[in-house]
XYZ file of C-alpha atoms in Angstrom:
476
model
C -0.101 0.041 0.025
C 1.275 3.487 -1.160
C 1.223 6.709 1.022
C -2.112 8.533 0.368
C -1.772 11.613 -1.771
C -4.635 13.626 -0.258
C -4.028 14.678 3.351
C -6.771 13.709 5.732
C -7.585 15.925 8.707
C -6.007 14.816 11.979
C -7.260 15.826 15.303
C -4.609 17.502 17.401
C -3.686 16.011 20.693
C -2.223 17.529 23.720
C 1.131 15.613 24.436
C 3.695 15.706 27.426
C 7.210 14.271 26.876
C 9.281 13.516 29.983
C 13.016 13.776 29.118
C 14.765 15.580 26.486
C 17.506 13.196 25.472
C 17.884 11.746 22.060
C 14.590 9.804 22.230
C 12.465 12.386 23.994
C 13.752 15.472 21.899
C 13.163 13.680 18.787
C 9.710 12.505 19.889
C 8.671 15.970 20.862
C 9.752 17.845 17.846
C 8.433 15.173 15.433
C 4.972 15.144 17.087
C 4.760 18.866 17.045
C 5.611 18.849 13.448
C 2.757 16.625 12.715
C 0.328 19.180 14.331
C -0.007 18.228 17.932
C 0.592 20.481 20.931
C 3.581 19.418 22.731
C 5.271 20.388 26.043
C 8.878 18.808 26.742
C 9.563 18.339 30.446
C 13.097 18.112 31.943
C 14.634 18.633 35.294
C 17.975 20.117 33.668
C 16.880 23.790 33.638
C 19.983 24.499 31.294
C 18.457 22.241 28.666
C 15.065 24.009 29.160
C 16.637 27.324 28.610
C 18.532 26.161 25.493
C 15.441 24.713 23.864
C 13.411 27.839 24.671
C 16.030 29.580 22.783
C 15.440 27.258 19.808
C 19.041 25.516 20.402
C 19.392 21.693 20.587
C 21.551 20.309 23.373
C 22.333 17.385 21.131
C 23.508 16.889 17.534
C 20.941 15.267 15.036
C 20.751 16.072 11.486
C 17.545 17.875 10.358
C 16.273 18.050 13.970
C 17.188 21.682 14.673
C 15.475 23.152 11.538
C 12.345 21.118 12.490
C 12.499 22.395 15.969
C 12.401 25.969 14.823
C 9.762 25.347 12.130
C 7.492 23.785 14.844
C 8.002 26.283 17.797
C 4.514 27.449 17.870
C 3.332 24.077 18.743
C 6.212 23.366 21.359
C 6.797 24.540 24.851
C 9.512 23.478 27.404
C 9.302 23.374 31.125
C 10.605 21.818 34.214
C 7.386 21.739 36.018
C 5.272 18.598 35.827
C 2.032 20.503 37.265
C 2.057 22.805 34.217
C 2.132 19.939 31.714
C 0.600 16.828 32.777
C -3.038 17.713 33.939
C -4.085 18.776 30.277
C -2.129 16.031 28.467
C -4.024 13.345 26.408
C -0.819 11.390 25.927
C 2.349 11.388 28.230
C 5.593 9.925 27.078
C 8.248 8.741 29.464
C 11.525 9.063 27.626
C 14.178 9.117 30.422
C 17.424 7.233 30.359
C 17.820 3.495 31.545
C 21.597 3.315 31.973
C 23.173 -0.137 32.885
C 24.018 -0.999 36.476
C 27.250 -2.975 37.123
C 25.062 -6.183 37.014
C 23.948 -5.520 33.487
C 20.405 -4.574 34.690
C 18.862 -1.453 33.575
C 18.705 1.293 36.129
C 15.056 2.239 36.426
C 15.367 4.886 38.858
C 14.714 7.721 36.482
C 11.556 5.737 35.158
C 10.238 5.390 38.712
C 10.694 9.103 39.527
C 9.256 10.247 36.236
C 6.232 7.827 36.609
C 5.637 9.178 40.208
C 5.802 12.667 39.206
C 3.340 11.994 36.186
C 0.983 10.154 38.570
C 0.869 12.934 41.154
C -0.367 15.309 38.264
C -2.967 13.205 36.526
C -6.307 14.870 36.310
C -9.078 12.250 36.163
C -9.787 11.986 32.404
C -8.549 9.342 30.068
C -4.766 9.793 29.931
C -2.281 7.323 28.269
C 1.087 7.059 29.682
C 3.564 5.708 27.172
C 6.935 3.839 28.035
C 9.110 4.981 25.209
C 12.344 4.194 27.252
C 13.733 0.809 26.688
C 12.808 -1.140 29.657
C 12.853 -4.799 30.703
C 9.830 -6.956 30.181
C 7.179 -6.385 33.052
C 8.046 -2.477 33.423
C 4.698 -1.588 31.921
C 2.952 -3.534 34.661
C 5.262 -1.910 37.276
C 4.540 1.679 35.871
C 0.810 0.804 36.153
C 1.175 0.089 39.866
C 3.264 3.152 40.347
C 0.397 5.309 38.849
C -2.049 3.190 41.051
C -0.018 4.086 44.282
C 0.665 7.664 43.631
C -2.315 9.056 41.514
C -4.562 11.383 43.884
C -7.669 9.808 42.509
C -6.863 6.629 40.677
C -9.410 4.771 39.029
C -8.809 1.682 36.745
C -9.445 2.406 33.227
C -8.700 6.120 33.318
C -4.929 6.066 33.447
C -3.569 3.587 31.120
C -0.118 2.383 30.184
C 1.063 1.618 26.654
C 4.580 0.303 25.628
C 5.676 2.046 22.379
C 9.478 1.248 21.885
C 11.431 3.424 19.409
C 13.567 1.817 16.668
C 15.526 4.971 15.883
C 19.146 5.052 14.552
C 21.122 8.107 15.851
C 22.311 10.162 12.893
C 19.046 9.416 11.063
C 16.513 9.547 13.903
C 14.388 12.120 12.327
C 14.159 10.155 8.938
C 13.391 6.872 11.087
C 10.684 8.834 13.036
C 8.915 10.104 9.878
C 9.170 7.030 7.789
C 9.252 3.994 10.105
C 9.051 0.299 9.151
C 6.566 -0.306 11.981
C 4.977 1.240 14.926
C 4.712 -1.077 17.981
C 1.935 -0.492 20.508
C 1.768 -2.944 23.480
C -1.223 -2.591 26.010
C -4.315 -4.407 27.441
C -6.292 -1.370 27.021
C -8.296 -0.942 23.675
C -8.746 2.802 24.533
C -5.114 3.324 25.006
C -4.150 1.731 21.670
C -6.855 3.766 19.881
C -5.552 6.952 21.592
C -2.111 6.124 20.227
C -3.486 5.232 16.860
C -5.020 8.580 16.526
C -1.740 10.138 17.696
C 0.326 8.329 14.945
C -2.373 8.640 12.216
C -0.232 10.909 10.011
C 2.706 8.610 10.087
C 0.419 5.538 9.654
C -1.268 7.123 6.811
C 1.632 9.401 5.486
C -0.531 12.264 5.316
C 2.052 14.999 6.461
C 3.905 17.156 4.279
C 7.647 16.043 4.428
C 10.133 18.602 5.912
C 12.289 20.327 3.703
C 15.535 18.412 2.966
C 13.927 15.164 4.162
C 11.498 13.988 1.392
C 9.609 10.725 1.675
C 11.715 7.901 0.146
C 10.822 6.576 -3.249
C 8.757 3.522 -3.211
C 8.239 3.819 0.661
C 5.208 1.888 1.837
C 2.848 2.462 4.834
C 4.282 1.348 8.054
C 2.761 -1.546 9.902
C 0.657 -1.014 13.080
C 1.796 -3.891 15.402
C -0.386 -4.177 18.459
C 0.688 -6.632 21.130
C 0.560 -7.058 24.866
C 2.674 -4.806 27.183
C 5.489 -7.631 27.664
C 5.585 -8.557 23.995
C 6.027 -5.002 22.987
C 8.869 -4.672 25.659
C 10.442 -7.792 24.249
C 10.243 -6.786 20.765
C 12.493 -3.862 21.391
C 15.198 -5.971 23.232
C 15.020 -8.740 20.550
C 15.352 -6.450 17.655
C 18.373 -4.694 18.968
C 19.917 -7.996 20.088
C 19.482 -9.503 16.465
C 21.220 -6.445 14.936
C 24.057 -6.791 17.559
C 24.386 -10.505 16.413
C 24.643 -9.547 12.700
C 27.354 -7.081 13.442
C 29.329 -9.511 15.634
C 28.735 -12.319 13.066
C 30.244 -10.078 10.342
C 33.380 -9.171 12.597
C 33.976 -12.886 13.323
C 33.851 -13.833 9.734
C 36.234 -10.868 9.027
C 38.790 -12.276 11.407
C 38.714 -15.583 9.381
C 38.742 -13.688 6.169
C 42.213 -12.109 7.308
C 43.533 -15.786 7.990
C 42.575 -17.140 4.694
C 43.196 -14.107 2.486
C 39.644 -13.389 1.747
C 38.009 -10.054 1.547
C 35.201 -9.231 3.969
C 33.664 -6.539 1.702
C 33.259 -9.021 -0.942
C 31.998 -11.839 1.262
C 29.298 -9.613 3.064
C 28.110 -8.250 -0.265
C 27.676 -11.796 -1.421
C 25.778 -13.150 1.369
C 23.853 -9.914 1.845
C 22.346 -10.405 -1.775
C 20.261 -13.269 -0.047
C 17.185 -11.522 0.946
C 16.747 -13.565 3.940
C 20.029 -11.912 5.230
C 20.132 -8.490 3.627
C 23.110 -5.932 3.447
C 22.406 -3.862 6.549
C 24.372 -4.265 9.810
C 26.895 -6.605 8.175
C 29.746 -4.052 8.124
C 32.806 -5.338 9.902
C 34.842 -2.880 11.971
C 35.792 -1.860 15.465
C 32.471 -3.232 16.887
C 29.216 -1.737 18.013
C 28.666 1.156 20.515
C 26.252 3.468 21.292
C 23.412 3.502 24.073
C 21.551 0.513 22.890
C 23.191 -2.702 21.649
C 25.542 -3.073 24.854
C 22.819 -2.226 27.195
C 20.141 -4.261 25.549
C 22.202 -7.438 25.350
C 23.301 -7.126 28.814
C 19.812 -6.590 29.880
C 18.646 -9.688 28.092
C 21.172 -11.924 29.324
C 20.432 -10.648 32.777
C 16.886 -11.459 32.389
C 17.570 -14.898 31.351
C 19.828 -15.585 34.291
C 16.841 -14.603 36.664
C 15.070 -17.537 35.347
C 18.062 -19.854 35.204
C 17.946 -19.499 31.289
C 21.285 -19.381 29.594
C 21.885 -17.274 26.308
C 25.092 -18.275 24.736
C 24.546 -16.693 21.497
C 24.087 -13.432 22.960
C 27.109 -13.864 25.218
C 29.236 -14.853 22.278
C 28.151 -11.743 20.527
C 29.344 -9.561 23.227
C 32.761 -11.358 23.503
C 33.235 -10.876 19.772
C 32.531 -7.265 20.050
C 34.961 -6.667 22.880
C 37.548 -8.695 20.838
C 37.155 -6.246 17.881
C 38.128 -3.312 20.268
C 41.444 -4.986 21.240
C 42.081 -5.958 17.610
C 42.480 -2.334 16.767
C 45.509 -1.854 19.215
C 47.053 -5.272 18.087
C 46.980 -4.291 14.333
C 48.879 -1.003 15.368
C 51.353 -3.033 17.458
C 51.970 -5.331 14.460
C 53.771 -2.350 12.808
C 54.914 -0.072 15.649
C 55.700 -2.640 18.181
C 56.272 -0.538 21.299
C 53.816 2.352 21.379
C 55.762 4.272 24.168
C 56.408 7.791 23.066
C 54.752 7.240 19.578
C 52.288 9.788 18.297
C 49.014 8.267 17.298
C 46.210 10.252 15.575
C 42.607 9.120 16.141
C 39.877 10.191 13.592
C 36.342 9.923 14.948
C 35.220 9.827 18.600
C 31.421 9.446 18.289
C 30.315 5.740 18.068
C 28.920 6.314 14.588
C 28.705 9.264 12.073
C 26.285 12.055 12.287
C 25.847 12.162 16.026
C 27.952 13.487 19.024
C 26.774 10.508 21.181
C 29.822 9.081 22.962
C 28.057 6.365 24.880
C 30.159 3.136 24.733
C 32.081 4.440 21.751
C 34.867 2.024 20.489
C 37.146 5.349 20.269
C 37.116 5.693 23.985
C 38.618 2.255 24.749
C 41.059 2.844 21.876
C 42.385 6.001 23.335
C 42.379 4.632 26.872
C 44.406 1.818 25.742
C 46.903 4.095 23.904
C 47.333 6.046 26.940
C 48.150 3.052 28.918
C 50.628 2.082 26.515
C 52.425 5.347 26.687
C 51.401 6.767 23.387
C 50.749 10.559 22.593
C 47.260 10.899 21.274
C 45.739 13.499 18.961
C 42.041 13.317 18.212
C 39.634 14.972 15.834
C 35.784 14.528 15.361
C 33.651 16.930 13.224
C 30.959 17.185 15.813
C 31.795 15.285 19.183
C 34.903 17.078 20.521
C 32.920 19.656 22.702
C 30.920 16.755 24.235
C 33.975 14.658 24.849
C 35.606 17.529 26.933
C 32.935 16.894 29.486
C 32.249 13.107 29.197
C 35.823 12.026 28.658
C 37.739 14.430 30.937
C 39.532 11.336 32.409
C 41.276 10.780 29.228
C 44.469 12.583 28.172
C 44.730 13.607 24.415
C 45.207 16.758 22.311
C 42.519 18.139 20.086
C 43.149 18.998 16.457
C 40.978 21.502 14.708
C 41.159 19.424 11.515
C 41.826 15.828 10.406
C 44.872 17.100 8.316
C 46.244 18.786 11.537
C 45.774 15.547 13.627
C 47.858 13.649 11.162
C 50.923 16.113 11.332
C 53.966 14.255 12.649
C 51.997 11.093 13.588
C 53.484 7.638 13.534
C 50.000 6.243 12.716
C 46.423 7.159 12.315
C 43.289 5.207 13.354
C 40.164 5.980 11.649
C 37.494 4.998 14.065
C 34.220 6.787 12.832
C 33.230 6.698 9.231
C 32.316 10.440 8.765
C 32.005 11.542 5.317
C 34.594 14.263 6.040
C 37.120 11.485 6.416
C 35.841 9.750 3.206
C 36.483 12.769 1.239
C 39.817 13.785 2.900
C 42.813 14.144 0.396
C 44.658 11.317 1.873
C 47.675 11.553 -0.558
C 48.188 15.087 0.730
C 47.431 14.432 4.397
C 49.877 11.567 4.816
C 52.688 13.548 3.681
C 52.944 15.331 6.948
C 53.065 12.047 8.958
C 56.372 10.746 10.401
C 55.199 7.093 9.251
C 52.399 6.612 6.888
C 50.578 3.807 8.783
C 46.674 3.831 8.566
C 44.649 1.557 10.770
C 41.120 1.884 8.864
C 38.685 0.261 11.429
C 35.654 0.997 9.189
C 37.064 -0.056 5.844
C 36.521 3.506 4.387
C 39.470 3.814 2.170
C 38.826 2.699 -1.304
C 41.959 4.635 -2.966
C 44.955 4.269 -0.720
C 47.619 6.940 -0.570
C 50.990 6.095 -1.980
C 53.926 5.082 0.208
C 51.614 4.040 2.824
C 50.617 0.913 4.794
C 46.955 0.264 5.469
C 45.308 -2.116 7.914
C 41.671 -2.684 7.460
C 39.291 -5.202 8.994
C 38.857 -8.491 7.292
C 41.061 -7.543 4.423
C 44.754 -8.297 3.574
C 47.291 -5.581 4.893
C 47.961 -3.363 1.991
C 51.327 -1.664 1.247
C 50.702 0.978 -1.409
C 53.910 1.772 -3.603
C 53.977 2.853 -7.133
C 53.276 0.208 -9.602
C 51.720 -2.097 -7.038
C 49.319 -4.139 -9.317
C 48.300 -6.542 -6.504
C 46.935 -3.474 -4.533
C 44.973 -2.250 -7.599
C 43.425 -5.824 -8.078
C 42.632 -6.070 -4.257
C 40.601 -2.750 -4.335
C 38.903 -3.639 -7.606
């Protein structure tokens, strides 16, 4: 079924979004752009002031423009009492960072749910768990509402699980053109309220934002309605499966290096099988970010609570950790001792088009280089200001440009596949290096600079010298 060409009138709902991180911010701005009246709530007053000025506390392509275009339907506050009573739908989008045990920390969910409960007003109000939470959290939030609402009545305050499936760097695109929308609840009224809220997405009746057109051949998203626990499990299972695909590609990449095969050719070949697909088969330094590590750990922990082992997921985590050590091993293969060596690291964010540093492989790389006595210079197009706060425990020099980072370096490690690094004039940049050694952990380079040695993942080490026909054949 194709998106409808003629817009249908959608009733505007009043929405409150608790939490203005990556998920909450994107949810609030997206819903306002669809015509709903949205109030964003956060206890961080600095964030609230930034948002009132039309500034984003995070980097996400396209989001700042949409924020400004939707300002008349957006309001920001730190006061629950001014936002919750009038809301038809209330999203909880707070963080659930992992505890040392691997369990998600639900403290912020509990605090948000209690604050919401104390300000409910007696009409039908739908409380939506958007945060990634363990199976059973929806029922737990229902009990919190029952215990803390001033005039609780069953059926008036209902909980719906509505997990997000956004990729940082393309979050706005994923929000507007989703594959599916999952709603989990035992309340038909709650499901219907959310269906009404998402009608412009389900029917694709909205006008696409400038610069983010509806994809060609895009079909309408599927509305998946389930129980609360099934919706919560869908989120974890989806992320775990994607993590498995990445770890599988990395494990095959290691074997490719042993047998002189090329991982790029191998993954292209297997990805042509429609049962497998090409996405999430890129070998590299391993997955990072806020989801895969946390969600796989949470699933493993949930299994252990029931005496149920999950060896496949544990193996995926082990492979991912091995990839991070592999980066330094490749460097040591050429430089041997790293004490006193100067190493440039290009890319700090865990993926391009975001400034998110959570579980970024670059962090572990820089920390290990420090331990081994190397002098580290870093560059990232977006994430360096964020890293000054989040990575204050690491010691490194910042470079204003990628070219500046390479000057005098004994090696460069390419950790994040920013387009800026793809477009870099590598022939010119490596001329200022002390030794032309490139560790390309994302297999970005397709044309290698002359007189250089390049280590990639799942590919043979390449030594580029004039007249090297073997190199040209390897890159073909």
